[in-house]
Amino acid sequence: MVSTLLTPCGRDRRTDAGERGAAGGIGATRILDREHPRVRALVRSIGTATGGGEGPEATVAALRRAHRWISEEVRPVYSVEETRPVSQVLRLGRGSCSQRMAVLEAVARAWGTPTRVRGLVVDGTFWYPRFPRLRRIVPSQVVLAWPEFRIDGLPDGEGRAAAPWLTVSELFADPGDPSGRGGAFTNEGPETLFEALARTVVHWDGPASDSASSPASDTASCDTSCALSCDLSAYLLTDLGRFDSRDELFAVHGQTLCGPARFLAEPVLGRRAAGV
């Protein structure tokens, strides 16, 4: 299979390590180079973490504001260089979903909000709708860094304190309403997964009844059973657990494509706009 030949050799992504824990952090990393002048300028342009308010709700509002800025100012493309520093993504003014989520992480860390990532191995068929004529070269497995943000003190809608770690998707859920607001995400057209976060809660852990399901159709979407949220659990192959940073995830499990494949693909895919 051509897609398998494009992936790194010697990486064991079969073992499920779903309970692998991580404390996260606010420090700069090679990818999350939050101290770079270009990143600092971005943080200043977005404003303070509280935006004039106080408490965890103000932090969430600020992260939503940062997400909106990234959606508008960093053009979505199919870049395959997943370890590209945030400062370079900002210089280019374009980035993949993974790179744009890294920008949001860097901003959060600059504001003092700890972040970490959950490592997911996602079935390559999830991306078939975006490459209908190139399915043979779509990787069979894609390593995805799914960010989480530590925000202490948020209510859960019933007067109790919510779990401190929020996934990037849960940043947009109202307290006590984990279901979301917008429903299906088809992974085709101009809307990418990064934009979809603002209108629907994405679930990678579906109900037990869905655990045996598989992505049988060619369209990556949520059906009528998840009208208010988006259940993508059918595409999750392996849960690699939590990592203190995306740098650590990619150091342990590698990027989706091997080095030679990235070298050949990046000049083309790194400029190709999503939905084109």
PDB file of C-alpha atoms in Angstrom:
ATOM      1  CA  MET A   1       0.000   0.000   0.000  1.00  0.00           C
ATOM      2  CA  VAL A   2       1.525   3.304  -1.154  1.00  0.00           C
ATOM      3  CA  SER A   3       0.206   5.236   1.843  1.00  0.00           C
ATOM      4  CA  THR A   4       1.962   2.848   4.244  1.00  0.00           C
ATOM      5  CA  LEU A   5       5.314   3.346   2.505  1.00  0.00           C
ATOM      6  CA  LEU A   6       5.105   7.089   3.205  1.00  0.00           C
ATOM      7  CA  THR A   7       4.995   6.688   6.988  1.00  0.00           C
ATOM      8  CA  PRO A   8       7.995   6.437   9.354  1.00  0.00           C
ATOM      9  CA  CYS A   9       9.468   3.001  10.025  1.00  0.00           C
ATOM     10  CA  GLY A  10      10.202   1.643  13.495  1.00  0.00           C
ATOM     11  CA  ARG A  11       7.406   3.541  15.269  1.00  0.00           C
ATOM     12  CA  ASP A  12       5.119   1.438  17.440  1.00  0.00           C
ATOM     13  CA  ARG A  13       1.695   3.055  17.338  1.00  0.00           C
ATOM     14  CA  ARG A  14      -0.260  -0.105  18.029  1.00  0.00           C
ATOM     15  CA  THR A  15      -0.124  -0.084  21.827  1.00  0.00           C
ATOM     16  CA  ASP A  16      -3.017   1.733  23.422  1.00  0.00           C
ATOM     17  CA  ALA A  17      -1.703   3.964  26.222  1.00  0.00           C
ATOM     18  CA  GLY A  18      -4.889   5.872  26.885  1.00  0.00           C
ATOM     19  CA  GLU A  19      -4.155   6.527  30.549  1.00  0.00           C
ATOM     20  CA  ARG A  20      -0.685   7.943  29.953  1.00  0.00           C
ATOM     21  CA  GLY A  21      -0.705  11.061  32.104  1.00  0.00           C
ATOM     22  CA  ALA A  22       0.968  14.423  31.648  1.00  0.00           C
ATOM     23  CA  ALA A  23       1.178  17.544  33.784  1.00  0.00           C
ATOM     24  CA  GLY A  24       1.503  19.917  30.840  1.00  0.00           C
ATOM     25  CA  GLY A  25       3.193  23.277  31.220  1.00  0.00           C
ATOM     26  CA  ILE A  26       3.525  26.907  30.181  1.00  0.00           C
ATOM     27  CA  GLY A  27       7.157  26.889  29.087  1.00  0.00           C
ATOM     28  CA  ALA A  28       8.392  27.528  25.570  1.00  0.00           C
ATOM     29  CA  THR A  29       9.303  24.546  23.386  1.00  0.00           C
ATOM     30  CA  ARG A  30      10.805  24.278  19.929  1.00  0.00           C
ATOM     31  CA  ILE A  31       7.319  24.185  18.390  1.00  0.00           C
ATOM     32  CA  LEU A  32       5.557  26.386  20.933  1.00  0.00           C
ATOM     33  CA  ASP A  33       8.187  29.136  20.798  1.00  0.00           C
ATOM     34  CA  ARG A  34       6.038  31.594  22.715  1.00  0.00           C
ATOM     35  CA  GLU A  35       8.988  33.862  23.525  1.00  0.00           C
ATOM     36  CA  HIS A  36       9.728  34.589  19.865  1.00  0.00           C
ATOM     37  CA  PRO A  37       9.122  38.279  18.991  1.00  0.00           C
ATOM     38  CA  ARG A  38       6.575  37.326  16.347  1.00  0.00           C
ATOM     39  CA  VAL A  39       4.550  35.304  18.863  1.00  0.00           C
ATOM     40  CA  ARG A  40       4.829  38.042  21.476  1.00  0.00           C
ATOM     41  CA  ALA A  41       3.516  40.552  18.952  1.00  0.00           C
ATOM     42  CA  LEU A  42       0.545  38.289  18.269  1.00  0.00           C
ATOM     43  CA  VAL A  43      -0.223  37.993  21.976  1.00  0.00           C
ATOM     44  CA  ARG A  44      -0.123  41.784  22.347  1.00  0.00           C
ATOM     45  CA  SER A  45      -2.435  42.267  19.370  1.00  0.00           C
ATOM     46  CA  ILE A  46      -5.017  39.843  20.763  1.00  0.00           C
ATOM     47  CA  GLY A  47      -4.929  41.428  24.207  1.00  0.00           C
ATOM     48  CA  THR A  48      -4.613  40.175  27.742  1.00  0.00           C
ATOM     49  CA  ALA A  49      -5.694  36.751  28.924  1.00  0.00           C
ATOM     50  CA  THR A  50      -8.533  38.243  30.944  1.00  0.00           C
ATOM     51  CA  GLY A  51      -9.627  40.922  28.494  1.00  0.00           C
ATOM     52  CA  GLY A  52     -10.749  43.162  31.333  1.00  0.00           C
ATOM     53  CA  GLY A  53     -12.550  40.385  33.185  1.00  0.00           C
ATOM     54  CA  GLU A  54     -11.466  38.014  35.897  1.00  0.00           C
ATOM     55  CA  GLY A  55     -11.663  34.314  36.623  1.00  0.00           C
ATOM     56  CA  PRO A  56     -11.706  31.176  34.495  1.00  0.00           C
ATOM     57  CA  GLU A  57     -14.573  32.389  32.319  1.00  0.00           C
ATOM     58  CA  ALA A  58     -12.430  35.327  31.195  1.00  0.00           C
ATOM     59  CA  THR A  59      -9.608  32.933  30.289  1.00  0.00           C
ATOM     60  CA  VAL A  60     -11.946  30.831  28.165  1.00  0.00           C
ATOM     61  CA  ALA A  61     -13.283  33.960  26.453  1.00  0.00           C
ATOM     62  CA  ALA A  62      -9.730  35.067  25.679  1.00  0.00           C
ATOM     63  CA  LEU A  63      -8.861  31.693  24.143  1.00  0.00           C
ATOM     64  CA  ARG A  64     -11.998  31.874  22.016  1.00  0.00           C
ATOM     65  CA  ARG A  65     -10.879  35.313  20.872  1.00  0.00           C
ATOM     66  CA  ALA A  66      -7.447  33.938  19.992  1.00  0.00           C
ATOM     67  CA  HIS A  67      -9.045  31.081  18.052  1.00  0.00           C
ATOM     68  CA  ARG A  68     -11.114  33.571  16.067  1.00  0.00           C
ATOM     69  CA  TRP A  69      -7.996  35.610  15.223  1.00  0.00           C
ATOM     70  CA  ILE A  70      -6.126  32.507  14.044  1.00  0.00           C
ATOM     71  CA  SER A  71      -9.107  31.411  11.932  1.00  0.00           C
ATOM     72  CA  GLU A  72      -9.163  34.787  10.207  1.00  0.00           C
ATOM     73  CA  GLU A  73      -5.445  35.494   9.856  1.00  0.00           C
ATOM     74  CA  VAL A  74      -3.713  32.112   9.358  1.00  0.00           C
ATOM     75  CA  ARG A  75      -4.819  30.623   6.050  1.00  0.00           C
ATOM     76  CA  PRO A  76      -5.710  26.899   6.208  1.00  0.00           C
ATOM     77  CA  VAL A  77      -3.489  24.676   4.044  1.00  0.00           C
ATOM     78  CA  TYR A  78      -2.443  21.017   3.990  1.00  0.00           C
ATOM     79  CA  SER A  79       1.056  21.426   5.400  1.00  0.00           C
ATOM     80  CA  VAL A  80       2.691  18.157   6.495  1.00  0.00           C
ATOM     81  CA  GLU A  81       5.476  19.673   8.636  1.00  0.00           C
ATOM     82  CA  GLU A  82       3.884  19.094  12.018  1.00  0.00           C
ATOM     83  CA  THR A  83       6.888  20.239  14.054  1.00  0.00           C
ATOM     84  CA  ARG A  84       7.144  23.670  12.408  1.00  0.00           C
ATOM     85  CA  PRO A  85       7.611  26.362  15.090  1.00  0.00           C
ATOM     86  CA  VAL A  86       4.658  28.656  15.680  1.00  0.00           C
ATOM     87  CA  SER A  87       6.750  31.715  14.782  1.00  0.00           C
ATOM     88  CA  GLN A  88       7.318  30.283  11.297  1.00  0.00           C
ATOM     89  CA  VAL A  89       3.619  29.530  10.868  1.00  0.00           C
ATOM     90  CA  LEU A  90       2.876  33.174  11.679  1.00  0.00           C
ATOM     91  CA  ARG A  91       5.583  34.360   9.275  1.00  0.00           C
ATOM     92  CA  LEU A  92       4.090  32.304   6.444  1.00  0.00           C
ATOM     93  CA  GLY A  93       0.537  33.296   7.341  1.00  0.00           C
ATOM     94  CA  ARG A  94      -0.708  29.784   6.637  1.00  0.00           C
ATOM     95  CA  GLY A  95      -0.842  26.447   8.406  1.00  0.00           C
ATOM     96  CA  SER A  96      -2.492  23.072   8.782  1.00  0.00           C
ATOM     97  CA  CYS A  97      -5.096  22.334  11.447  1.00  0.00           C
ATOM     98  CA  SER A  98      -2.332  20.930  13.632  1.00  0.00           C
ATOM     99  CA  GLN A  99      -0.134  24.000  13.150  1.00  0.00           C
ATOM    100  CA  ARG A 100      -2.985  26.394  13.841  1.00  0.00           C
ATOM    101  CA  MET A 101      -3.857  24.532  17.040  1.00  0.00           C
ATOM    102  CA  ALA A 102      -0.196  24.891  18.007  1.00  0.00           C
ATOM    103  CA  VAL A 103      -0.544  28.661  17.585  1.00  0.00           C
ATOM    104  CA  LEU A 104      -3.466  28.609  20.027  1.00  0.00           C
ATOM    105  CA  GLU A 105      -1.388  26.584  22.479  1.00  0.00           C
ATOM    106  CA  ALA A 106       1.509  29.036  22.254  1.00  0.00           C
ATOM    107  CA  VAL A 107      -0.814  31.958  22.979  1.00  0.00           C
ATOM    108  CA  ALA A 108      -2.304  30.098  25.950  1.00  0.00           C
ATOM    109  CA  ARG A 109       1.127  29.378  27.392  1.00  0.00           C
ATOM    110  CA  ALA A 110       2.150  32.996  26.914  1.00  0.00           C
ATOM    111  CA  TRP A 111      -0.879  33.937  29.008  1.00  0.00           C
ATOM    112  CA  GLY A 112       0.121  31.462  31.716  1.00  0.00           C
ATOM    113  CA  THR A 113      -2.463  28.791  30.871  1.00  0.00           C
ATOM    114  CA  PRO A 114      -0.896  25.303  30.946  1.00  0.00           C
ATOM    115  CA  THR A 115      -1.386  23.104  27.896  1.00  0.00           C
ATOM    116  CA  ARG A 116      -0.735  19.497  26.989  1.00  0.00           C
ATOM    117  CA  VAL A 117      -1.786  17.237  24.121  1.00  0.00           C
ATOM    118  CA  ARG A 118      -3.504  13.922  23.719  1.00  0.00           C
ATOM    119  CA  GLY A 119      -1.873  11.772  21.059  1.00  0.00           C
ATOM    120  CA  LEU A 120      -4.362  10.192  18.670  1.00  0.00           C
ATOM    121  CA  VAL A 121      -3.766   7.846  15.756  1.00  0.00           C
ATOM    122  CA  VAL A 122      -6.602   8.552  13.326  1.00  0.00           C
ATOM    123  CA  ASP A 123      -7.699   6.432  10.367  1.00  0.00           C
ATOM    124  CA  GLY A 124      -6.565   8.017   7.110  1.00  0.00           C
ATOM    125  CA  THR A 125     -10.016   7.521   5.609  1.00  0.00           C
ATOM    126  CA  PHE A 126     -11.099  10.518   7.681  1.00  0.00           C
ATOM    127  CA  TRP A 127      -9.276  12.678   5.093  1.00  0.00           C
ATOM    128  CA  TYR A 128     -10.602  10.913   1.976  1.00  0.00           C
ATOM    129  CA  PRO A 129     -13.252  13.600   1.309  1.00  0.00           C
ATOM    130  CA  ARG A 130     -10.457  16.172   0.945  1.00  0.00           C
ATOM    131  CA  PHE A 131      -8.441  14.067  -1.475  1.00  0.00           C
ATOM    132  CA  PRO A 132     -11.002  12.083  -3.517  1.00  0.00           C
ATOM    133  CA  ARG A 133      -8.580  11.480  -6.401  1.00  0.00           C
ATOM    134  CA  LEU A 134      -5.485  10.885  -4.290  1.00  0.00           C
ATOM    135  CA  ARG A 135      -6.731   8.302  -1.822  1.00  0.00           C
ATOM    136  CA  ARG A 136      -3.924   5.885  -2.666  1.00  0.00           C
ATOM    137  CA  ILE A 137      -1.359   8.251  -1.190  1.00  0.00           C
ATOM    138  CA  VAL A 138      -3.331   9.377   1.858  1.00  0.00           C
ATOM    139  CA  PRO A 139      -1.509   7.917   4.912  1.00  0.00           C
ATOM    140  CA  SER A 140      -3.305   4.940   6.411  1.00  0.00           C
ATOM    141  CA  GLN A 141      -2.650   6.380   9.884  1.00  0.00           C
ATOM    142  CA  VAL A 142      -2.380  10.025  10.907  1.00  0.00           C
ATOM    143  CA  VAL A 143      -0.832  11.143  14.207  1.00  0.00           C
ATOM    144  CA  LEU A 144      -2.894  13.990  15.651  1.00  0.00           C
ATOM    145  CA  ALA A 145      -1.954  16.214  18.594  1.00  0.00           C
ATOM    146  CA  TRP A 146      -5.251  17.152  20.284  1.00  0.00           C
ATOM    147  CA  PRO A 147      -4.651  20.097  22.679  1.00  0.00           C
ATOM    148  CA  GLU A 148      -5.959  20.369  26.216  1.00  0.00           C
ATOM    149  CA  PHE A 149      -5.950  23.494  28.401  1.00  0.00           C
ATOM    150  CA  ARG A 150      -5.854  23.598  32.201  1.00  0.00           C
ATOM    151  CA  ILE A 151      -8.414  26.097  33.470  1.00  0.00           C
ATOM    152  CA  ASP A 152      -9.189  25.735  37.163  1.00  0.00           C
ATOM    153  CA  GLY A 153     -12.438  26.885  38.727  1.00  0.00           C
ATOM    154  CA  LEU A 154     -14.909  26.544  35.859  1.00  0.00           C
ATOM    155  CA  PRO A 155     -18.418  25.505  36.967  1.00  0.00           C
ATOM    156  CA  ASP A 156     -19.998  22.441  35.387  1.00  0.00           C
ATOM    157  CA  GLY A 157     -23.474  23.934  35.171  1.00  0.00           C
ATOM    158  CA  GLU A 158     -24.653  22.278  38.391  1.00  0.00           C
ATOM    159  CA  GLY A 159     -22.666  24.360  40.846  1.00  0.00           C
ATOM    160  CA  ARG A 160     -19.720  21.981  41.013  1.00  0.00           C
ATOM    161  CA  ALA A 161     -16.193  22.572  39.778  1.00  0.00           C
ATOM    162  CA  ALA A 162     -15.601  21.112  36.344  1.00  0.00           C
ATOM    163  CA  ALA A 163     -12.577  18.987  35.465  1.00  0.00           C
ATOM    164  CA  PRO A 164      -9.610  21.351  35.120  1.00  0.00           C
ATOM    165  CA  TRP A 165      -8.469  20.083  31.715  1.00  0.00           C
ATOM    166  CA  LEU A 166     -10.584  21.177  28.748  1.00  0.00           C
ATOM    167  CA  THR A 167     -10.015  19.843  25.256  1.00  0.00           C
ATOM    168  CA  VAL A 168      -9.648  22.405  22.498  1.00  0.00           C
ATOM    169  CA  SER A 169     -13.201  21.577  21.427  1.00  0.00           C
ATOM    170  CA  GLU A 170     -14.664  21.960  24.926  1.00  0.00           C
ATOM    171  CA  LEU A 171     -13.428  25.554  25.063  1.00  0.00           C
ATOM    172  CA  PHE A 172     -16.521  26.457  23.064  1.00  0.00           C
ATOM    173  CA  ALA A 173     -19.084  24.442  25.033  1.00  0.00           C
ATOM    174  CA  ASP A 174     -21.323  26.270  27.469  1.00  0.00           C
ATOM    175  CA  PRO A 175     -21.069  25.167  31.122  1.00  0.00           C
ATOM    176  CA  GLY A 176     -23.250  22.130  31.722  1.00  0.00           C
ATOM    177  CA  ASP A 177     -23.808  21.592  27.987  1.00  0.00           C
ATOM    178  CA  PRO A 178     -21.149  19.186  26.720  1.00  0.00           C
ATOM    179  CA  SER A 179     -23.170  18.264  23.649  1.00  0.00           C
ATOM    180  CA  GLY A 180     -22.212  21.275  21.597  1.00  0.00           C
ATOM    181  CA  ARG A 181     -24.090  23.482  19.191  1.00  0.00           C
ATOM    182  CA  GLY A 182     -23.479  22.681  15.562  1.00  0.00           C
ATOM    183  CA  GLY A 183     -23.541  18.997  14.618  1.00  0.00           C
ATOM    184  CA  ALA A 184     -21.917  17.471  11.578  1.00  0.00           C
ATOM    185  CA  PHE A 185     -18.414  18.075  10.299  1.00  0.00           C
ATOM    186  CA  THR A 186     -17.856  16.597   6.840  1.00  0.00           C
ATOM    187  CA  ASN A 187     -14.096  17.276   6.465  1.00  0.00           C
ATOM    188  CA  GLU A 188     -14.607  18.738   3.029  1.00  0.00           C
ATOM    189  CA  GLY A 189     -14.977  22.230   1.635  1.00  0.00           C
ATOM    190  CA  PRO A 190     -13.443  25.379   3.124  1.00  0.00           C
ATOM    191  CA  GLU A 191     -14.301  24.548   6.734  1.00  0.00           C
ATOM    192  CA  THR A 192     -11.497  22.637   8.444  1.00  0.00           C
ATOM    193  CA  LEU A 193     -11.534  20.854  11.776  1.00  0.00           C
ATOM    194  CA  PHE A 194      -9.968  23.954  13.338  1.00  0.00           C
ATOM    195  CA  GLU A 195     -12.904  26.168  12.288  1.00  0.00           C
ATOM    196  CA  ALA A 196     -15.463  23.513  13.210  1.00  0.00           C
ATOM    197  CA  LEU A 197     -14.302  23.596  16.830  1.00  0.00           C
ATOM    198  CA  ALA A 198     -16.113  26.898  17.302  1.00  0.00           C
ATOM    199  CA  ARG A 199     -19.530  25.457  16.452  1.00  0.00           C
ATOM    200  CA  THR A 200     -19.525  21.801  17.511  1.00  0.00           C
ATOM    201  CA  VAL A 201     -17.952  19.695  20.232  1.00  0.00           C
ATOM    202  CA  VAL A 202     -15.760  16.996  18.704  1.00  0.00           C
ATOM    203  CA  HIS A 203     -15.723  13.659  20.525  1.00  0.00           C
ATOM    204  CA  TRP A 204     -12.996  11.095  19.907  1.00  0.00           C
ATOM    205  CA  ASP A 205     -14.407   8.790  22.622  1.00  0.00           C
ATOM    206  CA  GLY A 206     -17.841   7.694  21.524  1.00  0.00           C
ATOM    207  CA  PRO A 207     -20.486   5.738  23.462  1.00  0.00           C
ATOM    208  CA  ALA A 208     -19.706   2.104  24.204  1.00  0.00           C
ATOM    209  CA  SER A 209     -22.289   1.075  21.638  1.00  0.00           C
ATOM    210  CA  ASP A 210     -20.200   2.742  18.946  1.00  0.00           C
ATOM    211  CA  SER A 211     -16.927   1.092  19.919  1.00  0.00           C
ATOM    212  CA  ALA A 212     -17.217  -1.592  17.272  1.00  0.00           C
ATOM    213  CA  SER A 213     -18.178   0.785  14.485  1.00  0.00           C
ATOM    214  CA  SER A 214     -15.867   1.573  11.620  1.00  0.00           C
ATOM    215  CA  PRO A 215     -15.634   4.345   9.014  1.00  0.00           C
ATOM    216  CA  ALA A 216     -17.400   2.344   6.337  1.00  0.00           C
ATOM    217  CA  SER A 217     -18.449   5.284   4.211  1.00  0.00           C
ATOM    218  CA  ASP A 218     -16.151   7.575   2.258  1.00  0.00           C
ATOM    219  CA  THR A 219     -17.544  10.694   3.913  1.00  0.00           C
ATOM    220  CA  ALA A 220     -16.145  11.699   7.281  1.00  0.00           C
ATOM    221  CA  SER A 221     -19.198  13.126   8.979  1.00  0.00           C
ATOM    222  CA  CYS A 222     -21.520  12.889  11.946  1.00  0.00           C
ATOM    223  CA  ASP A 223     -24.883  11.278  11.286  1.00  0.00           C
ATOM    224  CA  THR A 224     -28.261  12.178  12.748  1.00  0.00           C
ATOM    225  CA  SER A 225     -27.433  10.408  16.017  1.00  0.00           C
ATOM    226  CA  CYS A 226     -25.039  13.203  16.903  1.00  0.00           C
ATOM    227  CA  ALA A 227     -27.077  16.179  15.798  1.00  0.00           C
ATOM    228  CA  LEU A 228     -25.691  18.462  18.487  1.00  0.00           C
ATOM    229  CA  SER A 229     -22.107  17.216  18.636  1.00  0.00           C
ATOM    230  CA  CYS A 230     -19.645  15.443  16.406  1.00  0.00           C
ATOM    231  CA  ASP A 231     -18.656  11.857  17.238  1.00  0.00           C
ATOM    232  CA  LEU A 232     -15.478  10.893  15.387  1.00  0.00           C
ATOM    233  CA  SER A 233     -14.696   7.859  17.537  1.00  0.00           C
ATOM    234  CA  ALA A 234     -15.116   5.509  14.573  1.00  0.00           C
ATOM    235  CA  TYR A 235     -11.930   6.991  13.117  1.00  0.00           C
ATOM    236  CA  LEU A 236      -9.816   6.633  16.262  1.00  0.00           C
ATOM    237  CA  LEU A 237      -7.375   3.733  15.870  1.00  0.00           C
ATOM    238  CA  THR A 238      -5.156   4.221  18.918  1.00  0.00           C
ATOM    239  CA  ASP A 239      -5.073   6.492  21.944  1.00  0.00           C
ATOM    240  CA  LEU A 240      -1.411   7.246  22.652  1.00  0.00           C
ATOM    241  CA  GLY A 241      -2.191   9.043  25.914  1.00  0.00           C
ATOM    242  CA  ARG A 242      -1.274  12.514  27.150  1.00  0.00           C
ATOM    243  CA  PHE A 243       2.018  14.319  26.604  1.00  0.00           C
ATOM    244  CA  ASP A 244       3.433  17.447  28.220  1.00  0.00           C
ATOM    245  CA  SER A 245       3.769  19.021  24.765  1.00  0.00           C
ATOM    246  CA  ARG A 246       3.305  18.213  21.103  1.00  0.00           C
ATOM    247  CA  ASP A 247       7.087  18.213  20.861  1.00  0.00           C
ATOM    248  CA  GLU A 248       7.179  15.191  23.169  1.00  0.00           C
ATOM    249  CA  LEU A 249       4.426  13.400  21.241  1.00  0.00           C
ATOM    250  CA  PHE A 250       6.205  13.728  17.899  1.00  0.00           C
ATOM    251  CA  ALA A 251       9.584  12.876  19.446  1.00  0.00           C
ATOM    252  CA  VAL A 252       8.183   9.591  20.761  1.00  0.00           C
ATOM    253  CA  HIS A 253       5.855   8.582  17.928  1.00  0.00           C
ATOM    254  CA  GLY A 254       7.116  10.562  14.950  1.00  0.00           C
ATOM    255  CA  GLN A 255       5.187  12.664  12.483  1.00  0.00           C
ATOM    256  CA  THR A 256       2.590  11.216  10.133  1.00  0.00           C
ATOM    257  CA  LEU A 257       4.901  11.145   7.100  1.00  0.00           C
ATOM    258  CA  CYS A 258       8.535  10.104   6.928  1.00  0.00           C
ATOM    259  CA  GLY A 259      11.192  12.742   6.208  1.00  0.00           C
ATOM    260  CA  PRO A 260      11.582  12.098   2.445  1.00  0.00           C
ATOM    261  CA  ALA A 261       7.799  12.132   1.964  1.00  0.00           C
ATOM    262  CA  ARG A 262       7.505  15.444   3.824  1.00  0.00           C
ATOM    263  CA  PHE A 263      10.352  16.897   1.739  1.00  0.00           C
ATOM    264  CA  LEU A 264       8.508  16.054  -1.480  1.00  0.00           C
ATOM    265  CA  ALA A 265       4.979  16.885  -0.333  1.00  0.00           C
ATOM    266  CA  GLU A 266       5.457  20.118   1.619  1.00  0.00           C
ATOM    267  CA  PRO A 267       6.237  22.450  -1.342  1.00  0.00           C
ATOM    268  CA  VAL A 268       2.894  21.467  -2.899  1.00  0.00           C
ATOM    269  CA  LEU A 269       0.558  20.672  -0.001  1.00  0.00           C
ATOM    270  CA  GLY A 270       2.003  23.412   2.201  1.00  0.00           C
ATOM    271  CA  ARG A 271       0.536  25.986  -0.207  1.00  0.00           C
ATOM    272  CA  ARG A 272      -2.665  24.220  -1.186  1.00  0.00           C
ATOM    273  CA  ALA A 273      -5.657  25.898   0.420  1.00  0.00           C
ATOM    274  CA  ALA A 274      -8.170  23.734   2.247  1.00  0.00           C
ATOM    275  CA  GLY A 275     -11.235  22.989   0.169  1.00  0.00           C
ATOM    276  CA  VAL A 276      -9.425  23.432  -3.150  1.00  0.00           C
TER     277      VAL A 276
END
